[in-house]
Each structure stands twice: as C-alpha cells, then as structure tokens.
PDB file of C-alpha atoms in Angstrom:
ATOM      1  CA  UNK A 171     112.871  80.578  94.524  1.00 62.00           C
ATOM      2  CA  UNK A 172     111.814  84.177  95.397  1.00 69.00           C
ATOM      3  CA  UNK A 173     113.178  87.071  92.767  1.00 78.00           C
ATOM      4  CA  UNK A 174     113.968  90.676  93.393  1.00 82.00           C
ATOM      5  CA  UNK A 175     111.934  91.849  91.590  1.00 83.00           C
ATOM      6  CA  UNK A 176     112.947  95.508  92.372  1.00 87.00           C
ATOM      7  CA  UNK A 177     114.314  96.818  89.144  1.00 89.00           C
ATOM      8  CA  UNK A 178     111.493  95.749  87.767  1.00 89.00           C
ATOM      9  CA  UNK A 179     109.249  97.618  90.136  1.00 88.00           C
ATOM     10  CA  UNK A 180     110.850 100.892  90.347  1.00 87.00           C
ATOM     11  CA  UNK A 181     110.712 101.422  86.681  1.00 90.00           C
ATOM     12  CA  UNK A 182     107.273 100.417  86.659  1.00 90.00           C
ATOM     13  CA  UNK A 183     106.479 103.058  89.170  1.00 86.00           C
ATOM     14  CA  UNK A 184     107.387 105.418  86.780  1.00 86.00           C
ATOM     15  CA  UNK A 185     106.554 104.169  83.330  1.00 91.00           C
ATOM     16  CA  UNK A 186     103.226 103.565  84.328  1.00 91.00           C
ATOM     17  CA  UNK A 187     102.279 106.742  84.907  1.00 91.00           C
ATOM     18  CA  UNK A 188     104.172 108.007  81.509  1.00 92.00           C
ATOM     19  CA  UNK A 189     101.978 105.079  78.994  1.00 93.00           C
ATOM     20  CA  UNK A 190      98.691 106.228  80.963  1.00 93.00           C
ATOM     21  CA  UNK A 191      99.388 109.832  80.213  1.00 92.00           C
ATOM     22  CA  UNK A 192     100.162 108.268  76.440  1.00 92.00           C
ATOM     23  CA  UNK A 193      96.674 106.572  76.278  1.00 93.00           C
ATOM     24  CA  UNK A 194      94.958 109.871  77.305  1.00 92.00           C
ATOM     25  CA  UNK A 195      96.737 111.504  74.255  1.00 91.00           C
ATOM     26  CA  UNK A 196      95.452 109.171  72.097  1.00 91.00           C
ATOM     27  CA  UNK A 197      92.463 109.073  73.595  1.00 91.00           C
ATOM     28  CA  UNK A 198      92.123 112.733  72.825  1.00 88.00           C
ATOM     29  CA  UNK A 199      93.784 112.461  69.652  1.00 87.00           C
ATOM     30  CA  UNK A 200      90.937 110.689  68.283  1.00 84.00           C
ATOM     31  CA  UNK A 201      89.101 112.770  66.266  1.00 83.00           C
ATOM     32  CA  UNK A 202      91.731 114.469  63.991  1.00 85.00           C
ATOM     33  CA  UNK A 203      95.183 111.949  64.390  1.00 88.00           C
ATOM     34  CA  UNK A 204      95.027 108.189  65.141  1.00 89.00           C
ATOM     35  CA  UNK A 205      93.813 107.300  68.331  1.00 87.00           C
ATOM     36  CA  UNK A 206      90.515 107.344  69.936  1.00 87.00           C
ATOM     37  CA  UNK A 207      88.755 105.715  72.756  1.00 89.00           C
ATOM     38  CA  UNK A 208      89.772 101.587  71.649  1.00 93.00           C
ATOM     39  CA  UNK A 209      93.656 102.108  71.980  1.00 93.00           C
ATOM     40  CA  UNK A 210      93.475 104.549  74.030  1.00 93.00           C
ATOM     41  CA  UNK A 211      91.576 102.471  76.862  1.00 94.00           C
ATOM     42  CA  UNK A 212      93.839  99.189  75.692  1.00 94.00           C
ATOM     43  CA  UNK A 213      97.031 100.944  76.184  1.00 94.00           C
ATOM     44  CA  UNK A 214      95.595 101.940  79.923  1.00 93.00           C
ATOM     45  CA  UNK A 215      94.573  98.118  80.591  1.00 94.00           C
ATOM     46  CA  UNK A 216      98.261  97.113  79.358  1.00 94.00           C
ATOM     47  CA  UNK A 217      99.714 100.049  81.815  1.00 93.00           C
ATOM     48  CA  UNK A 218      97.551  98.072  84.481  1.00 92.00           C
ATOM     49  CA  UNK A 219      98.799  94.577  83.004  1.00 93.00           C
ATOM     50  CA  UNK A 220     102.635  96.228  82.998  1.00 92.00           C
ATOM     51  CA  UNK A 221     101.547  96.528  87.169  1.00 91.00           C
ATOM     52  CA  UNK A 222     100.208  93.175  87.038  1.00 91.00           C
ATOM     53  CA  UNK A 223     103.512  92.241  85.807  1.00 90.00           C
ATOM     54  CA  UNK A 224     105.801  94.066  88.454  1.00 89.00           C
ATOM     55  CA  UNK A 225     103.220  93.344  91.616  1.00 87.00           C
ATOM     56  CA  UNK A 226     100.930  90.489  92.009  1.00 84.00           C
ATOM     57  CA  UNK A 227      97.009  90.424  91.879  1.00 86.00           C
ATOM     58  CA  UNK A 228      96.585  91.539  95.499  1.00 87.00           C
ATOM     59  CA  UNK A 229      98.291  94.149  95.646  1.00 86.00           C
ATOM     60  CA  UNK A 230      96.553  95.560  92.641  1.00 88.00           C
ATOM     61  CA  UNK A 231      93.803  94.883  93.623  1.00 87.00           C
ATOM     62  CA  UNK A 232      94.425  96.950  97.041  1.00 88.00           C
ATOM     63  CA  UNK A 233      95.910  99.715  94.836  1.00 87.00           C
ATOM     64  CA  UNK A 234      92.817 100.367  92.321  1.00 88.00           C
ATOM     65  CA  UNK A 235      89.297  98.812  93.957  1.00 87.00           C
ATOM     66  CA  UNK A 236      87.717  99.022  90.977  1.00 87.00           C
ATOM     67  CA  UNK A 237      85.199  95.887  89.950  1.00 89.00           C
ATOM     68  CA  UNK A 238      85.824  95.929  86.096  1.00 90.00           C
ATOM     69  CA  UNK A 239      82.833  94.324  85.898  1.00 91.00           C
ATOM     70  CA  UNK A 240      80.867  97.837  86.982  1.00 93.00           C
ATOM     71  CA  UNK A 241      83.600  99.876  85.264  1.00 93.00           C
ATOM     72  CA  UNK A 242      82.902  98.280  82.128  1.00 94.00           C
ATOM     73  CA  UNK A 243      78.504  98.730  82.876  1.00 95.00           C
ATOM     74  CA  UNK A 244      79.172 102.577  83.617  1.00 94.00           C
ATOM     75  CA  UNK A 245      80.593 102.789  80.357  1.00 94.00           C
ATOM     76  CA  UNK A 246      77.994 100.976  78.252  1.00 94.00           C
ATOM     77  CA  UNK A 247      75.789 103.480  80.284  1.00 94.00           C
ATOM     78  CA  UNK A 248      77.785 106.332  78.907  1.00 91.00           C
ATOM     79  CA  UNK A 249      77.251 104.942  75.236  1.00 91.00           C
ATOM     80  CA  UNK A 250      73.778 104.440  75.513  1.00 92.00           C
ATOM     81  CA  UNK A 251      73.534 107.419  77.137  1.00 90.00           C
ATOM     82  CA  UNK A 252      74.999 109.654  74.575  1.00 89.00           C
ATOM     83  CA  UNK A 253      72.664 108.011  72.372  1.00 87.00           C
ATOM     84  CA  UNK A 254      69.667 108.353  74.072  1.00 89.00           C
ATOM     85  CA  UNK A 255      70.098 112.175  75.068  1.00 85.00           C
ATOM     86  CA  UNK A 256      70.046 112.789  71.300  1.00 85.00           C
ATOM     87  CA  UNK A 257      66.473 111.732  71.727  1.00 87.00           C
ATOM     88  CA  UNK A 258      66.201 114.447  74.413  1.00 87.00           C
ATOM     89  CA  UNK A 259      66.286 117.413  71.287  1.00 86.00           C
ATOM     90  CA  UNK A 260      64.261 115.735  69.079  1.00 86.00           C
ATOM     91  CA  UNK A 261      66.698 114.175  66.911  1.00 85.00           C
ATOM     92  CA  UNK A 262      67.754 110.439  66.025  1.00 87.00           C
ATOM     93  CA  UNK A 263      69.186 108.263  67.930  1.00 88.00           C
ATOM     94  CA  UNK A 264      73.266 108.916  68.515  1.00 85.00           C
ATOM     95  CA  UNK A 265      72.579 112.492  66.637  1.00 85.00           C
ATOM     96  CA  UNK A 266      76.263 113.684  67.556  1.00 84.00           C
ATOM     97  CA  UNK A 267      76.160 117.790  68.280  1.00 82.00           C
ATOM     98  CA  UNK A 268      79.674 119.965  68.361  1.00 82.00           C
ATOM     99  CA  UNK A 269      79.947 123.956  69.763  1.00 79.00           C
ATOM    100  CA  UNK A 270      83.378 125.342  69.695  1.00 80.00           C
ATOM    101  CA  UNK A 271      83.534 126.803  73.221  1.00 79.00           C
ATOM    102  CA  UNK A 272      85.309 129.318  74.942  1.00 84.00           C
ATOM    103  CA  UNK A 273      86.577 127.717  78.193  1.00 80.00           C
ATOM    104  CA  UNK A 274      88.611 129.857  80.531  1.00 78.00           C
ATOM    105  CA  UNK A 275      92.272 129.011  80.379  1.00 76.00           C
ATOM    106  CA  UNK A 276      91.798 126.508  77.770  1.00 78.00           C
ATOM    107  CA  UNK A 277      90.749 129.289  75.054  1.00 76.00           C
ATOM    108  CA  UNK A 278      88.666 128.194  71.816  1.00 80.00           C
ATOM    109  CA  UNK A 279      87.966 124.115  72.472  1.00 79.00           C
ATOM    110  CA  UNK A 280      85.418 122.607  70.581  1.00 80.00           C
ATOM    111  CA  UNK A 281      83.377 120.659  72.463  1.00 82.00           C
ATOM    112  CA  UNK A 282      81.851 117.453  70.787  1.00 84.00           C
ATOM    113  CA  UNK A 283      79.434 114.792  72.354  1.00 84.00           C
ATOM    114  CA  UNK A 284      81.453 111.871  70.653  1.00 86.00           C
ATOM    115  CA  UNK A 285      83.919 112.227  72.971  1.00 88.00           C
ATOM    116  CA  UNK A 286      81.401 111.325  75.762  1.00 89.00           C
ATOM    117  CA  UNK A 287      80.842 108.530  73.420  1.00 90.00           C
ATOM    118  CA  UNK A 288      84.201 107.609  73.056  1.00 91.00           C
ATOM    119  CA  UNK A 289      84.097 107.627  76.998  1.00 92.00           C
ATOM    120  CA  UNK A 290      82.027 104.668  77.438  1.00 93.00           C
ATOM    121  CA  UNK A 291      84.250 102.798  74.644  1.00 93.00           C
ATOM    122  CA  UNK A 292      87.576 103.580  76.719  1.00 93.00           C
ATOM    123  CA  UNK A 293      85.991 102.223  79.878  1.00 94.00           C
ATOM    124  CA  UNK A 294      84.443  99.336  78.121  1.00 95.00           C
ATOM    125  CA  UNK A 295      87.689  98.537  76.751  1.00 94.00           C
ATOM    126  CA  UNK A 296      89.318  98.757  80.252  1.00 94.00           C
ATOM    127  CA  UNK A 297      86.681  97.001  81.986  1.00 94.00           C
ATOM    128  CA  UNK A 298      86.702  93.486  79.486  1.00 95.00           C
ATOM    129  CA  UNK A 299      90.235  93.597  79.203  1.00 94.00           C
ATOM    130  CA  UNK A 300      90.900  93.501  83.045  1.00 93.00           C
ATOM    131  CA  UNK A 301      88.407  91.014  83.717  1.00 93.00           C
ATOM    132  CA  UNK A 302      89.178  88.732  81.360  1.00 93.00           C
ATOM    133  CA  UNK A 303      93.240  89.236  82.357  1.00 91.00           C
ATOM    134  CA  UNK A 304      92.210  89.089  86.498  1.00 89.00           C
ATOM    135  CA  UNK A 305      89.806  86.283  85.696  1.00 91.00           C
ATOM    136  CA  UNK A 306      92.440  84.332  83.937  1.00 91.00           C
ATOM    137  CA  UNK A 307      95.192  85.616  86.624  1.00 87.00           C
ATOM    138  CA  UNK A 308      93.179  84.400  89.438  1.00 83.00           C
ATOM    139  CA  UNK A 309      92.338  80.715  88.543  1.00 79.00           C
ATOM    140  CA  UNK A 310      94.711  78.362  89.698  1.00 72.00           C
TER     141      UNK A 310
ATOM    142  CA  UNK B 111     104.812 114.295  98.621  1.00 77.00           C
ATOM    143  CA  UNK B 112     108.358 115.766  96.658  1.00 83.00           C
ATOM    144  CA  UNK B 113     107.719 112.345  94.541  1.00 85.00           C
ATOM    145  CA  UNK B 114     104.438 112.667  93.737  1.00 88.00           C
ATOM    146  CA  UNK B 115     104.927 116.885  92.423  1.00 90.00           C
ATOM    147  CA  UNK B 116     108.093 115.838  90.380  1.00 91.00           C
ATOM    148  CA  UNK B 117     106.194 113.039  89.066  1.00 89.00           C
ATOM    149  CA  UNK B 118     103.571 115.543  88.505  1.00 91.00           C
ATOM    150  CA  UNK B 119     105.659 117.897  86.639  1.00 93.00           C
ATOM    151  CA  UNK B 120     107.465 115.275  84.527  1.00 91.00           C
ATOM    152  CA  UNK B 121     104.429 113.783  83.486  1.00 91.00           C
ATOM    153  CA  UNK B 122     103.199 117.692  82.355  1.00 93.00           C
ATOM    154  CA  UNK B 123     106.398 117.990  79.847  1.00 92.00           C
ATOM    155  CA  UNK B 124     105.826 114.900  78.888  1.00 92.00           C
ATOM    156  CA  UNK B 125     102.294 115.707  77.772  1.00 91.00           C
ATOM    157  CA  UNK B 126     103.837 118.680  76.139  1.00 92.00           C
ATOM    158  CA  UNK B 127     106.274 116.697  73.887  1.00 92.00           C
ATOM    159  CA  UNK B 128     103.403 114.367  73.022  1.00 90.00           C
ATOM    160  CA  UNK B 129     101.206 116.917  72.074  1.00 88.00           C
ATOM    161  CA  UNK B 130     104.236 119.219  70.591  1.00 89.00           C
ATOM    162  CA  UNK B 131     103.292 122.251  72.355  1.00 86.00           C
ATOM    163  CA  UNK B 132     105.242 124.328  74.319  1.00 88.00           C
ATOM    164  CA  UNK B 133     102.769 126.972  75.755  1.00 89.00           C
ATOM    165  CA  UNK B 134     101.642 127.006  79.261  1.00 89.00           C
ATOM    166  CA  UNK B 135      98.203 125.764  78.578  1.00 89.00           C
ATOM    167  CA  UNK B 136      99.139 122.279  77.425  1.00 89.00           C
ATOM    168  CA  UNK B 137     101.249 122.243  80.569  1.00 92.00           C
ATOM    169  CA  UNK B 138      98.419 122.791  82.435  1.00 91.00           C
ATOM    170  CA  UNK B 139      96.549 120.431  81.182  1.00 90.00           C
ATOM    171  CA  UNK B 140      99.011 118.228  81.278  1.00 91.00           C
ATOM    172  CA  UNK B 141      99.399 118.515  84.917  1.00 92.00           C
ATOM    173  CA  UNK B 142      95.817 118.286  85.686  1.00 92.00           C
ATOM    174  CA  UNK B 143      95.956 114.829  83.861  1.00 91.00           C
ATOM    175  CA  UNK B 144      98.747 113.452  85.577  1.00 92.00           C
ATOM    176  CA  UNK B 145      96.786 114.868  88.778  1.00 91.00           C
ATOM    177  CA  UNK B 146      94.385 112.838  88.127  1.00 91.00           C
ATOM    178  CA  UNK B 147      96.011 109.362  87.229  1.00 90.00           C
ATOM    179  CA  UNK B 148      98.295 109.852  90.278  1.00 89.00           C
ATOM    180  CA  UNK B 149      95.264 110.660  92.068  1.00 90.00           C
ATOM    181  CA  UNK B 150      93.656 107.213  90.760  1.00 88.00           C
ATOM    182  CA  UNK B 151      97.088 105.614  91.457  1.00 87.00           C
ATOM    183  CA  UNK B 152      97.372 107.158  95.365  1.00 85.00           C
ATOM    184  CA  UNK B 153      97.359 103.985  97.336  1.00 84.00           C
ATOM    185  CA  UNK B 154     100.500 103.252  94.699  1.00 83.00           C
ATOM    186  CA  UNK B 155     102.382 105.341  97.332  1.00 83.00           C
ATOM    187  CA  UNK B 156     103.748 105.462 100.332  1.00 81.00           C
ATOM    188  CA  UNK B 157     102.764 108.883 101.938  1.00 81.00           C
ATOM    189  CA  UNK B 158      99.282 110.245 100.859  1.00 83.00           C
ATOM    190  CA  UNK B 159      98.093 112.266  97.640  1.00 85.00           C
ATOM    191  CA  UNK B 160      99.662 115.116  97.643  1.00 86.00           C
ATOM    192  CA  UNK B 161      96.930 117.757  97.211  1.00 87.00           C
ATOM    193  CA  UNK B 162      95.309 117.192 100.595  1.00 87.00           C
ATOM    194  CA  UNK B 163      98.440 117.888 101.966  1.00 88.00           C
ATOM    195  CA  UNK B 164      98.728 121.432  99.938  1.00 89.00           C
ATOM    196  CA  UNK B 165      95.251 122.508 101.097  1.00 90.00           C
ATOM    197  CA  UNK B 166      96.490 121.772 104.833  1.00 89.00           C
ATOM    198  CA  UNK B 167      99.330 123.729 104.270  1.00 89.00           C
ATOM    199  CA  UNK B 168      96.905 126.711 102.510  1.00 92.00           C
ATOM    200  CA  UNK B 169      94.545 126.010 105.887  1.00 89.00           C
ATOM    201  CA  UNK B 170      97.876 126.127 108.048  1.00 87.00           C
ATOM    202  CA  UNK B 171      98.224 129.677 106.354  1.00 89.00           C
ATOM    203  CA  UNK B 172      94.846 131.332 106.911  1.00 90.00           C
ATOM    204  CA  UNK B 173      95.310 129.966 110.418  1.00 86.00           C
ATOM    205  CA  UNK B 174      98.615 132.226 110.744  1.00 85.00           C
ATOM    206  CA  UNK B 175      96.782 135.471 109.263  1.00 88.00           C
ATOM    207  CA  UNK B 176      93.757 134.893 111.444  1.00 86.00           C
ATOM    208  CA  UNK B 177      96.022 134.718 114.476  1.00 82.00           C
ATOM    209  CA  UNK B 178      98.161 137.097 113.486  1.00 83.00           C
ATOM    210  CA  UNK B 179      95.287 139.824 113.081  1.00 87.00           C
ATOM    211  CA  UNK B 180      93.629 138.774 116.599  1.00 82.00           C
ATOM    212  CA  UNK B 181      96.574 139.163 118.071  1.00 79.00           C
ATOM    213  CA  UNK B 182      97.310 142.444 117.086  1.00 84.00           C
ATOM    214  CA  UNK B 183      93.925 143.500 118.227  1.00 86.00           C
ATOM    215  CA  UNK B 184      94.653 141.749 121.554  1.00 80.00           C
ATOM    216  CA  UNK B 185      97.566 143.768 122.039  1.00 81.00           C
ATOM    217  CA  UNK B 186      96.061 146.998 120.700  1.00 86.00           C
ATOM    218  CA  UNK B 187      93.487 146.517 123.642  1.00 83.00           C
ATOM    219  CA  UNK B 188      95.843 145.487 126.503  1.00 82.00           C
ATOM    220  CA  UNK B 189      97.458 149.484 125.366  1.00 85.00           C
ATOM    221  CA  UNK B 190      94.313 150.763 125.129  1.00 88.00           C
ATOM    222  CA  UNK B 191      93.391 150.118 128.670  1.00 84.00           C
ATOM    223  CA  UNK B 192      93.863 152.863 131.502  1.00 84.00           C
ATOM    224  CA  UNK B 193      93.963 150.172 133.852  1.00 81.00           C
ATOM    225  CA  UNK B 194      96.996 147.683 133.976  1.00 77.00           C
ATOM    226  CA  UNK B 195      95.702 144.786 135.386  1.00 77.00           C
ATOM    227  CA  UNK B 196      97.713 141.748 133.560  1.00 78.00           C
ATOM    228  CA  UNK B 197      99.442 138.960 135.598  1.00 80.00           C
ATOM    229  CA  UNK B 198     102.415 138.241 133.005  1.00 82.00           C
ATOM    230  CA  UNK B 199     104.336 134.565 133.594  1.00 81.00           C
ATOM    231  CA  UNK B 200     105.812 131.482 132.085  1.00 84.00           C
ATOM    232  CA  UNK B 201     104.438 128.255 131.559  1.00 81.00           C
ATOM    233  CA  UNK B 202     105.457 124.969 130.199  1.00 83.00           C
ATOM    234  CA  UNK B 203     103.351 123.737 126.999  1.00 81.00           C
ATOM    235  CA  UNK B 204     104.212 119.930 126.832  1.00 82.00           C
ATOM    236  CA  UNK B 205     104.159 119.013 122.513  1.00 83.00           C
ATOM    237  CA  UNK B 206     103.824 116.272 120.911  1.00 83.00           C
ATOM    238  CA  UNK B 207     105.163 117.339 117.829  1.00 82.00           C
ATOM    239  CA  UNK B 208     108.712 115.669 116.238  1.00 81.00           C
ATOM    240  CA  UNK B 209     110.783 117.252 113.368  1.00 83.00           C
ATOM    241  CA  UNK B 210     112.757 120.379 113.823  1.00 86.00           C
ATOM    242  CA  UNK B 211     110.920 122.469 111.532  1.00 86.00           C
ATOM    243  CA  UNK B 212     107.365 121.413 112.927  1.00 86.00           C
ATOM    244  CA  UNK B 213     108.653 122.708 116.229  1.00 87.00           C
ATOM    245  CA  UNK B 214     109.925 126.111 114.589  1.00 88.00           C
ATOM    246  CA  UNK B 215     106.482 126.406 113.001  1.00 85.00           C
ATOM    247  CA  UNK B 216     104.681 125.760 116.354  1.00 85.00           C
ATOM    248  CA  UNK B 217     107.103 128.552 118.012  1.00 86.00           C
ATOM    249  CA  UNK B 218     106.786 131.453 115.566  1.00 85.00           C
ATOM    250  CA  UNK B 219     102.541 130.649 115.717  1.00 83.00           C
ATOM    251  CA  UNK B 220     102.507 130.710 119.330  1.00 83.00           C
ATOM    252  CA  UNK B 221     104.562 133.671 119.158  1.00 83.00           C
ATOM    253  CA  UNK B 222     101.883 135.148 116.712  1.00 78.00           C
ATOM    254  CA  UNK B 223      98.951 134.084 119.090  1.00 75.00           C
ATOM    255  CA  UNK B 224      97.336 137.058 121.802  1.00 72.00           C
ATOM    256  CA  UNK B 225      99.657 137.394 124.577  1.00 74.00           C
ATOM    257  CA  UNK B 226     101.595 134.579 124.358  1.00 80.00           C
ATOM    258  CA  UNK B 227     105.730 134.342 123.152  1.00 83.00           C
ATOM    259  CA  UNK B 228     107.845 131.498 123.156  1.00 86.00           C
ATOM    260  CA  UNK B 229     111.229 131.736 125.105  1.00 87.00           C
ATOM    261  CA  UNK B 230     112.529 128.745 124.945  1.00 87.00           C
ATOM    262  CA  UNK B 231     112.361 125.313 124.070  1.00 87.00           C
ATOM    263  CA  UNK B 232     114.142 122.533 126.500  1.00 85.00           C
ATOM    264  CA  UNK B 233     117.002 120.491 125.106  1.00 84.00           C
ATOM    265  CA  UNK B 234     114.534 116.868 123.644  1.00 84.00           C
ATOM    266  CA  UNK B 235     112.570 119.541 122.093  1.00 80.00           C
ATOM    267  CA  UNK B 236     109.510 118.149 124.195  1.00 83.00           C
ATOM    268  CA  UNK B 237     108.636 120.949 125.973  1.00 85.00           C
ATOM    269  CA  UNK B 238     108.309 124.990 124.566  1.00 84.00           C
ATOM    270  CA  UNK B 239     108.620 127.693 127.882  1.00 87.00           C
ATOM    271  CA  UNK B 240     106.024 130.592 126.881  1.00 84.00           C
ATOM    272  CA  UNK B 241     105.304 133.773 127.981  1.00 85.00           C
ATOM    273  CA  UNK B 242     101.814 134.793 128.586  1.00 81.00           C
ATOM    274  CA  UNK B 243     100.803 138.318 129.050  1.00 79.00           C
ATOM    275  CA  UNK B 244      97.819 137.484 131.142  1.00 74.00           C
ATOM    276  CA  UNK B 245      98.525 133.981 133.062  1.00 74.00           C
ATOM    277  CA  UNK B 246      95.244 133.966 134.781  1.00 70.00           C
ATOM    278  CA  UNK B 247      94.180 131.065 132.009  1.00 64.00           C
ATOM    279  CA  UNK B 248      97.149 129.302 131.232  1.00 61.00           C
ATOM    280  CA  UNK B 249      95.458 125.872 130.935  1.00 69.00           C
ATOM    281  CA  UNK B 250      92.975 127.452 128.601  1.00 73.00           C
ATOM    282  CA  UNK B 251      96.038 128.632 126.498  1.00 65.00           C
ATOM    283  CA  UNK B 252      97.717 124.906 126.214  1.00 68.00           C
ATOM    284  CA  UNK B 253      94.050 123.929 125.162  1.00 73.00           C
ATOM    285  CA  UNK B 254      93.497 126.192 122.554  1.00 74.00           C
ATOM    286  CA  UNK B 255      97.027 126.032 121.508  1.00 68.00           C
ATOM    287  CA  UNK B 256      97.165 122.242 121.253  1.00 69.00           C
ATOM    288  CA  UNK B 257      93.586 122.178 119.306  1.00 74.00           C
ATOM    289  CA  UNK B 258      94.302 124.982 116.379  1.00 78.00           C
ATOM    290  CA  UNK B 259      98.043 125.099 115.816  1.00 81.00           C
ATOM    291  CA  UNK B 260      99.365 121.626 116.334  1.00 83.00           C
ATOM    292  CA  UNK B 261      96.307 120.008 115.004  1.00 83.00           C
ATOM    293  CA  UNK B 262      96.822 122.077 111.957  1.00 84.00           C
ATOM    294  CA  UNK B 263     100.921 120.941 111.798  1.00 84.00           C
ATOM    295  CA  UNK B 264     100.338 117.597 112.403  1.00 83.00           C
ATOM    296  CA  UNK B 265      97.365 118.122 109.482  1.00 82.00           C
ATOM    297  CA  UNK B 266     100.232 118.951 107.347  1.00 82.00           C
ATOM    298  CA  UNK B 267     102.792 116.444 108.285  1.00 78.00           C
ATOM    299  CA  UNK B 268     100.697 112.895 108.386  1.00 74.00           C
TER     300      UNK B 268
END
C-alpha cells in the first residue's frame, strides 16, 4: 500500500532547517553553555535521519552528495590538524591558542583554535552516524 | 526564491530567540547560517538557490546604468552633429521572453538603449515594434538586444 506521506514531508521541509540551525547553536554554545561539537553534529545527523524519515535513501542521496565516509576523513584531518599546527609554534602537541578579535560587524569575538577542533568532532560525528544509518538503510 | 528568503528570515529570528539576542548582529549571523544550510540543502528545492538569482538581478542592474549612460551619450552626439544624417524607422524584434513583467522589463531597457524606443508590443506579447533612430543596422540592434538584455532577464528568471 503506498502512503501520503505529504504531511509528513512538508513539515519536514521546514523543521529541518529549524533543528540544523539548533545544532549550530549548540555547536557554538560549546565552550561556555552545554553543547559543543558531539551533540551538536548528532542533532545535524538526526535532522538528516528526520529526511531519511520523510523521503527515501535516493532522494537523499540526490539532495546532499556527500560520501560520509570522506566527510567523516576531512574531519579527523581537521583534528589532527589542529593538533599538529600547535607543533608549527613550537609548542606541544594540541597546544590550544585564543585572541579576542575585532571582526568587522561581529565586534569583540574571541577567536579560539578549539573550535577548529571541535570542527573535525562535528563532522566526525556526522560522517559515522550517516554511514552507519545509510549502511544499515541500504541492505536489504 | 520568496520560499527560500522567508525561510531565510525565519530561520534568522529563530537564531535570535535561541541565542536571546535581539540586536541586529545576531540576526545577521543568523541569516548567514541559515544561508548556508539552505545553501547545503539547495537541490531540497524546486527553483534554484536563491543568491545566484540576487546577483543576476544586481548584474541586470549595472546592465540598466551602463545602458542608460551610453545612451545618453548616443543621443548627446546625434545633437551634437551639424549634419542630420539619421534614417529613423520601425522594426519588429521577435522575443522569446514569457511573463508580463519580463516583457515590461525588456521594453523600458530597450527604451533605455542608444536610439532605440519601444512603441508597441502586438497582442501574444511575441513581438515588441521599436523605433530606431538610425535604421541603417537594424539586424545588428535585434543582435545586440537579444544577447545583453534578454540574456540578462532570462538570467534572472530560470
């Protein structure tokens, strides 16, 4: 039997976009509230499950090309490389540096490399989530 | 496109009630976050992301100051001239173009271009009657015409 699934659709066009925004707050949150780069990038994969949900597999697939596999290398990469460009000014490995900044527009920000860090951990979390929920998806 | 800026806008208060703020910077950076998940998320909808479709608009408008500066100097020249050699006279530019206000846009442009004004335009709004000043190269005017301004429209309306 084939469902309309169209209730379920439209409000997913439109939630989505409002729990990504979420996980970017939390993301950003991080350092001073709870949140950080672990729920953040979870609460993105379940945004992408919630589509997962609403669509099927294909079309997904059609609407973000991403391999999960490679997201989830680049951000390993990022990690490693936040902790290897510590090496870079002569300090320990994953030596974290801050500067409080002042960006145009955004006024007094202060810039820290953990968030870089935190980066790789949100696309990590992303990448292993989706593959193991595609994998799983996709196995008849 | 009207979708994707509401959507846009939404998801920039919404930002702001997450983050408690109410000043214009965390709507800002609100918006450029939901700029770029919608951007991420552009196949998700039917007509394309919505910024390329600004910046044609933006190009659209340069377009209309550019023209609208060369053909004031046009004019200025034709004046200028002790001799009065022009060969004034209508001709038919076919379009391709569809909505209403494409068509409008077309007209006032042409009407903007050196020596050229729209008259009128025939009942199935296929075909736009324009005046040149100097017919001697009317073929050379449906070229150019057809290359900048409804390349530029049709830019903006895809």
């Amino acid at each position: 039997m084939k469902i309309n699934d169209v209730i379920l659709q439209t409000a997913t066009k439109l939630v989505l976009f409002v729990i990504i925004l979420f996980s970017i707050h939390l993301f950003f949150a991080g350092h001073y509230y709870p949140g950080g780069g672990f729920i953040g990038g979870l609460m993105t994969a379940a945004a992408i499950v919630l589509l997962l949900l609403a669509f099927d597999l294909k079309t997904v697939a059609k609407i973000l090309p991403f391999d999960f596999k490679k997201v989830t290398a680049i951000g390993l990469l990022f990690a490693v490389g936040t902790g290897a460009g510590a090496l870079l000014f002569d300090a320990p490995f994953l030596t974290h540096a801050f500067t409080d900044a002042y960006l145009p527009l955004l006024g007094k920000t202060s810039l820290h490399t953990a968030v870089l860090f935190d980066i790789g951990v949100y696309l990590v979390v992303i990448g292993v989530t989706l593959t193991i929920i595609q994998t799983i998806g996709e196995s008849e | 496109m009207a979708f994707q800026i509401l959507l846009n806008i939404v998801l920039a208060f919404v930002y702001m009630f997450l983050k408690v703020s109410a000043s214009p910077v965390t709507f800002l950076v609100g918006y450029f976050f939901g700029l770029l998940v919608i951007f991420i998320f552009r196949r998700f909808f039917q007509s394309r992301f919505y910024l390329l479709r600004i910046v044609a608009v933006i190009n659209l408008f340069f377009l209309f100051i550019k023209e609208l500066i060369l053909s004031n100097i046009a004019v200025l020249r034709v004046i200028l001239k002790p001799k009065l050699d022009i060969r004034p006279g209508i001709f038919a530019l076919p379009t391709e173009l569809k909505e209403d206000w494409e068509i409008t846009v077309l007209a006032n442009l042409i009407t903007l271009t050196p020596g050229t004004l729209v008259i009128d335009v025939s009942d199935d709004n296929k075909i736009l009657y324009v005046h040149a000043m100097d017919l001697a190269d009317a073929e050379e005017a449906i070229n150019s015409i057809k290359q900048t301004f409804e390349k530029a429209i049709m830019e903006v309306s895809k």
